[in-house]
Amino acid sequence: QKWPFQFGPDGEGAKGFVRLPSRTNIMNMIMTCVRCRLPLLLQGPAGVGKTKIVEVVDGILPPSDLDHVRGKFLIIQFSQNTTVESIAGHFVPSGPGKCDWKDGPLYLALKEGRILLADELNLAPPDVLGFLAPILAYPVNFVCPISSQSVHIHPGFAFIAAQNPPEYAG
């Protein structure tokens, strides 16, 4: 792919996206944030395509970009009921008197170098936002407060949040 992103001569882009200057600008901004390891917040009304544009960018990022896992972005749908365990992971029974750790979507993205889309982040409870805050600085390692294990953050990991405007009531 060319950098900045270029649509083909027929006006079509990845996955049927039609050429619009505003979409191209947003895609370039998202790719810049992914490449520079900067967290990003996309805010707009419901149905404008925030999730779709992240999906398209995820599918067209060159594989060489920070060894990003292409085409396999993960989504966490936040609500007032989201817990740290539901995004990070939790222990599951694995036999008599034994439990094993099962990674949640956040830890899979961190470990495997995927884009993580935090959808409706503004609906997350304060304790979940507090848990996410240190990860947004893209440290090399993150110590899980639940399992006490150190998670090495893959250089291809990217954090993108999306939400409707605060005044949106739908």
Coordinates of N, CA and C in Angstrom, one line a residue:
Q1 N 0.8 -1.2 0.0 CA 0.0 0.0 0.0 C 0.9 1.2 0.0
K2 N 0.4 2.3 -0.6 CA 1.1 3.6 -0.6 C 0.8 4.3 0.7
W3 N 1.7 5.1 1.1 CA 1.6 5.9 2.3 C 1.7 7.4 1.8
P4 N 0.9 8.3 2.1 CA -0.4 8.0 2.7 C -1.3 7.2 1.9
F5 N -2.4 6.7 2.5 CA -3.3 5.7 1.9 C -3.8 6.3 0.6
Q6 N -3.9 5.5 -0.5 CA -4.4 6.0 -1.8 C -5.4 5.0 -2.2
F7 N -6.6 5.5 -2.6 CA -7.6 4.6 -3.2 C -7.2 4.2 -4.6
G8 N -7.7 3.1 -5.2 CA -7.5 2.7 -6.5 C -8.1 3.7 -7.5
P9 N -7.6 3.5 -8.8 CA -8.1 4.4 -9.9 C -9.6 4.4 -10.1
D10 N -10.2 3.3 -9.7 CA -11.7 3.1 -10.0 C -12.5 3.8 -8.9
G11 N -11.8 4.4 -7.9 CA -12.5 5.1 -6.9 C -12.9 4.3 -5.7
E12 N -12.6 3.0 -5.8 CA -13.0 2.1 -4.7 C -11.7 1.8 -3.8
G13 N -12.0 1.7 -2.6 CA -10.9 1.3 -1.7 C -11.1 0.0 -1.1
A14 N -10.5 -0.3 0.0 CA -10.5 -1.6 0.7 C -12.0 -1.9 1.1
K15 N -12.4 -3.1 0.9 CA -13.7 -3.6 1.3 C -14.9 -2.7 0.9
G16 N -14.8 -2.1 -0.4 CA -15.9 -1.4 -0.9 C -16.1 0.0 -0.4
F17 N -15.1 0.6 0.3 CA -15.2 2.0 0.7 C -15.1 2.8 -0.5
V18 N -16.0 3.8 -0.6 CA -16.0 4.7 -1.7 C -15.0 5.9 -1.4
R19 N -14.4 6.4 -2.4 CA -13.4 7.5 -2.2 C -14.1 8.7 -1.8
L20 N -13.8 9.2 -0.6 CA -14.2 10.5 -0.1 C -13.0 11.1 0.6
P21 N -12.7 12.4 0.4 CA -11.6 13.0 1.0 C -11.6 12.9 2.5
S22 N -12.8 13.0 3.1 CA -12.8 12.9 4.6 C -12.4 11.5 5.1
R23 N -12.9 10.5 4.4 CA -12.5 9.1 4.8 C -11.0 8.9 4.6
T24 N -10.5 9.3 3.5 CA -9.0 9.2 3.3 C -8.2 9.9 4.4
N25 N -8.7 11.1 4.8 CA -8.0 11.8 5.9 C -8.0 11.1 7.2
I26 N -9.2 10.5 7.5 CA -9.4 9.8 8.8 C -8.5 8.5 8.7
M27 N -8.5 7.8 7.6 CA -7.7 6.6 7.5 C -6.2 6.9 7.7
N28 N -5.8 8.0 7.1 CA -4.4 8.4 7.2 C -4.1 8.8 8.7
M29 N -5.0 9.4 9.4 CA -4.8 9.8 10.8 C -4.7 8.5 11.6
I30 N -5.6 7.5 11.3 CA -5.6 6.3 12.1 C -4.3 5.5 11.9
M31 N -3.8 5.4 10.6 CA -2.6 4.7 10.3 C -1.4 5.4 11.0
T32 N -1.4 6.8 11.0 CA -0.3 7.5 11.7 C -0.3 7.2 13.1
C33 N -1.5 7.2 13.8 CA -1.5 6.8 15.2 C -1.1 5.4 15.5
V34 N -1.4 4.5 14.6 CA -1.0 3.1 14.8 C 0.5 3.0 14.7
R35 N 1.0 3.6 13.6 CA 2.5 3.5 13.4 C 3.3 4.2 14.5
C36 N 2.8 5.3 15.0 CA 3.5 6.1 16.0 C 3.1 5.6 17.4
R37 N 2.3 4.6 17.5 CA 1.9 4.1 18.8 C 1.3 5.1 19.7
L38 N 0.3 5.8 19.2 CA -0.5 6.8 19.9 C -1.9 6.3 20.0
P39 N -2.5 6.4 21.2 CA -3.9 6.0 21.4 C -4.8 7.1 20.6
L40 N -5.9 6.6 20.2 CA -6.8 7.5 19.4 C -8.2 7.4 19.8
L41 N -8.9 8.5 19.8 CA -10.4 8.5 20.2 C -11.1 9.0 18.9
L42 N -12.0 8.2 18.4 CA -12.9 8.5 17.3 C -14.3 8.8 17.9
Q43 N -14.8 10.0 17.7 CA -16.1 10.4 18.3 C -17.0 10.9 17.2
G44 N -18.2 10.4 17.1 CA -19.2 10.8 16.1 C -20.5 10.1 16.4
P45 N -21.5 10.6 15.7 CA -22.9 10.1 15.9 C -22.9 8.6 15.5
A46 N -23.9 7.9 16.1 CA -24.1 6.5 15.8 C -24.3 6.3 14.3
G47 N -23.7 5.3 13.7 CA -23.9 4.9 12.3 C -23.1 5.6 11.3
V48 N -22.1 6.4 11.7 CA -21.2 7.1 10.8 C -20.1 6.3 10.2
G49 N -19.9 5.1 10.8 CA -18.8 4.2 10.3 C -17.5 4.2 11.1
K50 N -17.6 4.5 12.4 CA -16.3 4.5 13.2 C -15.7 3.1 13.2
T51 N -16.5 2.1 13.5 CA -16.0 0.8 13.6 C -15.6 0.3 12.2
K52 N -16.3 0.6 11.2 CA -16.0 0.2 9.8 C -14.7 0.7 9.3
I53 N -14.4 2.0 9.6 CA -13.2 2.6 9.2 C -12.0 2.0 9.9
V54 N -12.1 1.6 11.1 CA -11.0 0.9 11.8 C -10.8 -0.5 11.2
E55 N -11.9 -1.2 10.9 CA -11.8 -2.5 10.2 C -11.1 -2.4 8.9
V56 N -11.4 -1.4 8.1 CA -10.7 -1.2 6.8 C -9.3 -0.9 7.0
V57 N -8.9 0.0 7.9 CA -7.5 0.3 8.2 C -6.8 -0.9 8.6
D58 N -7.4 -1.7 9.5 CA -6.8 -3.0 10.0 C -6.5 -3.9 8.8
G59 N -7.3 -3.9 7.8 CA -7.1 -4.8 6.7 C -6.1 -4.4 5.7
I60 N -5.8 -3.1 5.7 CA -4.9 -2.6 4.6 C -3.5 -2.2 5.2
L61 N -3.3 -2.2 6.5 CA -2.0 -1.9 7.0 C -1.0 -2.9 6.5
P62 N 0.1 -2.5 6.0 CA 1.1 -3.4 5.5 C 1.6 -4.3 6.7
P63 N 1.9 -5.6 6.4 CA 2.3 -6.5 7.5 C 3.6 -6.0 8.1
S64 N 4.4 -5.3 7.5 CA 5.7 -4.8 8.0 C 5.5 -3.8 9.1
D65 N 4.4 -3.1 9.2 CA 4.1 -2.1 10.2 C 4.2 -2.7 11.6
L66 N 5.3 -2.5 12.2 CA 5.5 -3.0 13.6 C 5.0 -4.4 13.8
D67 N 5.1 -5.2 12.8 CA 4.7 -6.6 12.9 C 3.2 -6.7 13.4
H68 N 2.4 -5.8 12.9 CA 1.0 -5.8 13.2 C 0.3 -7.0 12.7
V69 N -0.6 -7.7 13.5 CA -1.4 -8.8 13.0 C -2.5 -8.2 12.2
R70 N -2.5 -8.4 10.9 CA -3.4 -7.8 10.0 C -4.7 -8.5 9.9
G71 N -5.8 -7.7 9.8 CA -7.1 -8.2 9.6 C -7.7 -8.9 10.8
K72 N -7.2 -8.7 12.0 CA -7.7 -9.4 13.1 C -7.9 -8.5 14.3
F73 N -8.4 -7.3 14.1 CA -8.6 -6.4 15.2 C -9.6 -7.0 16.1
L74 N -9.5 -6.6 17.4 CA -10.5 -7.0 18.4 C -11.3 -5.8 18.9
I75 N -12.6 -6.1 19.2 CA -13.5 -5.1 19.7 C -13.9 -5.5 21.1
I76 N -13.9 -4.5 22.0 CA -14.5 -4.6 23.3 C -15.7 -3.6 23.3
Q77 N -16.9 -4.1 23.5 CA -18.1 -3.2 23.6 C -18.3 -2.9 25.1
F78 N -18.0 -1.6 25.4 CA -18.1 -1.2 26.8 C -19.5 -0.8 27.2
S79 N -19.8 -1.0 28.4 CA -21.1 -0.5 29.0 C -20.8 -0.3 30.5
Q80 N -21.8 0.1 31.2 CA -21.7 0.3 32.7 C -21.4 -1.0 33.4
N81 N -21.6 -2.1 32.7 CA -21.4 -3.4 33.4 C -20.1 -4.1 33.0
T82 N -19.3 -3.4 32.2 CA -18.0 -3.9 31.9 C -17.1 -4.0 33.1
T83 N -16.4 -5.1 33.2 CA -15.4 -5.3 34.4 C -14.0 -5.4 33.9
V84 N -13.1 -5.2 34.7 CA -11.7 -5.4 34.4 C -11.4 -6.8 34.0
E85 N -12.1 -7.8 34.7 CA -11.9 -9.2 34.3 C -12.4 -9.5 32.9
S86 N -13.5 -8.8 32.5 CA -14.1 -9.1 31.2 C -13.2 -8.6 30.1
I87 N -12.4 -7.6 30.3 CA -11.5 -7.2 29.2 C -10.1 -7.7 29.3
A88 N -9.6 -7.9 30.6 CA -8.2 -8.4 30.8 C -8.1 -9.9 30.7
G89 N -9.0 -10.6 31.4 CA -9.0 -12.0 31.5 C -9.3 -12.4 32.9
H90 N -9.4 -13.7 33.1 CA -9.8 -14.3 34.4 C -9.3 -15.7 34.6
F91 N -9.4 -16.2 35.8 CA -9.0 -17.6 36.1 C -10.2 -18.5 35.8
V92 N -10.0 -19.6 35.2 CA -11.1 -20.6 35.0 C -10.7 -21.9 35.6
P93 N -11.6 -22.7 36.1 CA -11.3 -24.0 36.7 C -10.7 -24.9 35.6
S94 N -9.7 -25.7 35.9 CA -9.1 -26.6 34.9 C -8.9 -28.0 35.5
G95 N -9.4 -28.2 36.6 CA -9.3 -29.5 37.3 C -9.5 -29.4 38.7
P96 N -9.4 -30.5 39.4 CA -9.6 -30.4 40.9 C -8.6 -29.5 41.6
G97 N -9.0 -28.5 42.2 CA -8.1 -27.6 42.9 C -7.2 -26.8 42.0
K98 N -7.5 -26.7 40.7 CA -6.6 -26.0 39.8 C -7.3 -25.0 39.0
C99 N -6.7 -23.8 38.7 CA -7.3 -22.8 37.8 C -6.2 -22.4 36.9
D100 N -6.6 -22.1 35.7 CA -5.7 -21.5 34.6 C -6.2 -20.1 34.2
W101 N -5.2 -19.3 33.8 CA -5.6 -18.0 33.3 C -6.1 -18.0 31.9
K102 N -7.1 -17.3 31.6 CA -7.7 -17.2 30.3 C -7.6 -15.7 29.9
D103 N -6.8 -15.4 28.8 CA -6.7 -14.0 28.4 C -8.0 -13.5 27.9
G104 N -8.3 -12.2 28.2 CA -9.4 -11.5 27.6 C -9.0 -10.8 26.4
P105 N -9.9 -10.1 25.7 CA -9.5 -9.4 24.5 C -8.4 -8.4 24.6
L106 N -8.3 -7.7 25.7 CA -7.3 -6.7 25.9 C -5.9 -7.4 25.9
Y107 N -5.8 -8.5 26.7 CA -4.5 -9.1 26.8 C -4.1 -9.8 25.5
L108 N -5.1 -10.4 24.7 CA -4.8 -10.9 23.4 C -4.2 -9.9 22.5
A109 N -4.9 -8.7 22.5 CA -4.4 -7.6 21.6 C -3.0 -7.2 22.0
L110 N -2.7 -7.0 23.3 CA -1.4 -6.6 23.8 C -0.3 -7.6 23.5
K111 N -0.6 -8.9 23.6 CA 0.4 -9.9 23.4 C 0.6 -10.2 21.9
E112 N -0.4 -10.1 21.1 CA -0.4 -10.6 19.7 C -0.2 -9.4 18.7
G113 N -0.2 -8.2 19.2 CA 0.1 -7.1 18.3 C -1.1 -6.7 17.4
R114 N -2.3 -6.7 18.0 CA -3.5 -6.4 17.3 C -4.0 -5.0 17.6
I115 N -4.8 -4.5 16.7 CA -5.5 -3.3 17.0 C -6.7 -3.6 18.0
L116 N -6.9 -2.9 19.0 CA -8.0 -3.0 19.9 C -8.9 -1.8 19.8
L117 N -10.1 -2.1 19.4 CA -11.1 -1.0 19.3 C -12.0 -1.1 20.6
A118 N -11.9 0.0 21.4 CA -12.6 0.1 22.6 C -13.9 0.9 22.3
D119 N -15.0 0.2 21.9 CA -16.2 0.8 21.4 C -17.1 1.3 22.6
E120 N -17.6 2.5 22.5 CA -18.4 3.1 23.5 C -17.6 3.3 24.8
L121 N -16.3 3.7 24.7 CA -15.4 3.8 25.9 C -16.0 4.7 26.9
N122 N -16.8 5.7 26.5 CA -17.3 6.6 27.5 C -18.4 6.0 28.4
L123 N -18.8 4.8 28.1 CA -19.8 4.1 29.0 C -19.1 3.2 30.0
A124 N -17.7 3.1 30.0 CA -17.0 2.2 30.9 C -17.0 2.8 32.3
P125 N -17.1 1.9 33.3 CA -17.0 2.4 34.7 C -15.6 3.0 35.0
P126 N -15.6 3.8 36.0 CA -14.3 4.5 36.4 C -13.2 3.5 36.7
D127 N -13.4 2.4 37.4 CA -12.4 1.4 37.7 C -11.8 0.8 36.4
V128 N -12.6 0.6 35.4 CA -12.1 0.1 34.1 C -11.2 1.1 33.4
L129 N -11.7 2.3 33.4 CA -10.9 3.4 32.8 C -9.5 3.6 33.5
G130 N -9.6 3.5 34.8 CA -8.3 3.5 35.6 C -7.4 2.4 35.3
F131 N -7.9 1.2 35.0 CA -7.1 0.1 34.7 C -6.5 0.3 33.3
L132 N -7.2 0.9 32.4 CA -6.7 1.1 31.0 C -5.7 2.2 30.9
A133 N -5.7 3.2 31.8 CA -4.9 4.4 31.7 C -3.4 4.1 31.5
P134 N -2.8 3.2 32.3 CA -1.3 3.0 32.1 C -1.0 2.3 30.8
I135 N -1.9 1.6 30.2 CA -1.7 0.9 29.0 C -1.6 1.9 27.8
L136 N -2.3 3.0 28.0 CA -2.3 4.0 26.9 C -1.0 4.7 26.7
A137 N -0.1 4.6 27.7 CA 1.2 5.1 27.5 C 2.2 4.2 26.8
Y138 N 1.6 3.0 26.4 CA 2.4 2.0 25.6 C 3.7 1.6 26.3
P139 N 3.6 1.1 27.5 CA 4.8 0.6 28.2 C 5.3 -0.6 27.5
V140 N 6.5 -1.0 27.8 CA 7.0 -2.3 27.3 C 6.4 -3.5 27.9
N141 N 6.1 -3.4 29.2 CA 5.5 -4.4 30.0 C 4.4 -3.8 30.8
F142 N 3.4 -4.7 31.2 CA 2.3 -4.3 32.0 C 2.1 -5.4 33.0
V143 N 2.1 -5.1 34.3 CA 1.8 -6.1 35.3 C 0.3 -6.2 35.6
C144 N -0.2 -7.4 35.4 CA -1.7 -7.6 35.6 C -2.0 -7.6 37.1
P145 N -2.9 -6.7 37.5 CA -3.2 -6.7 38.9 C -4.1 -7.9 39.4
I146 N -4.6 -8.6 38.4 CA -5.5 -9.8 38.7 C -4.6 -11.0 38.9
S147 N -3.7 -11.3 37.9 CA -2.9 -12.5 37.9 C -1.5 -12.3 38.4
S148 N -1.1 -11.0 38.5 CA 0.3 -10.7 38.9 C 1.3 -11.0 37.9
Q149 N 0.9 -11.5 36.7 CA 1.9 -11.8 35.7 C 2.2 -10.5 34.9
S150 N 3.4 -10.5 34.4 CA 3.9 -9.4 33.5 C 3.5 -9.7 32.1
V151 N 2.9 -8.8 31.4 CA 2.5 -9.0 30.0 C 3.4 -8.1 29.2
H152 N 4.1 -8.7 28.2 CA 5.0 -8.0 27.3 C 4.1 -7.4 26.2
I153 N 4.1 -6.1 26.0 CA 3.3 -5.5 25.0 C 3.9 -5.5 23.7
H154 N 3.3 -6.2 22.8 CA 3.8 -6.4 21.4 C 3.9 -5.0 20.7
P155 N 4.9 -4.8 19.9 CA 5.1 -3.5 19.3 C 4.0 -3.2 18.2
G156 N 3.2 -4.2 17.8 CA 2.1 -3.9 16.8 C 0.8 -3.6 17.5
F157 N 0.8 -3.6 18.8 CA -0.5 -3.3 19.5 C -0.9 -1.8 19.3
A158 N -2.2 -1.6 19.1 CA -2.7 -0.2 18.9 C -4.0 -0.1 19.6
F159 N -4.2 1.0 20.3 CA -5.5 1.2 21.0 C -6.3 2.3 20.4
I160 N -7.5 2.0 19.9 CA -8.4 3.0 19.3 C -9.7 2.9 20.1
A161 N -10.2 4.0 20.5 CA -11.4 4.1 21.2 C -12.4 4.8 20.3
A162 N -13.7 4.4 20.4 CA -14.8 5.1 19.7 C -15.9 5.3 20.6
Q163 N -16.6 6.4 20.4 CA -17.8 6.7 21.2 C -18.7 7.7 20.5
N164 N -19.9 7.7 20.9 CA -20.9 8.7 20.4 C -20.6 10.0 21.2
P165 N -21.0 11.1 20.7 CA -20.8 12.4 21.5 C -21.5 12.3 22.9
P166 N -21.0 12.9 23.9 CA -21.6 12.9 25.2 C -23.1 13.2 25.3
E167 N -23.5 14.1 24.4 CA -24.9 14.5 24.4 C -25.8 13.5 23.7
Y168 N -25.3 12.5 23.1 CA -26.1 11.5 22.4 C -26.8 10.7 23.4
A169 N -28.1 10.5 23.2 CA -28.9 9.8 24.1 C -29.5 8.5 23.5
G170 N -29.1 8.1 22.3 CA -29.7 7.0 21.6 C -29.2 5.7 21.9

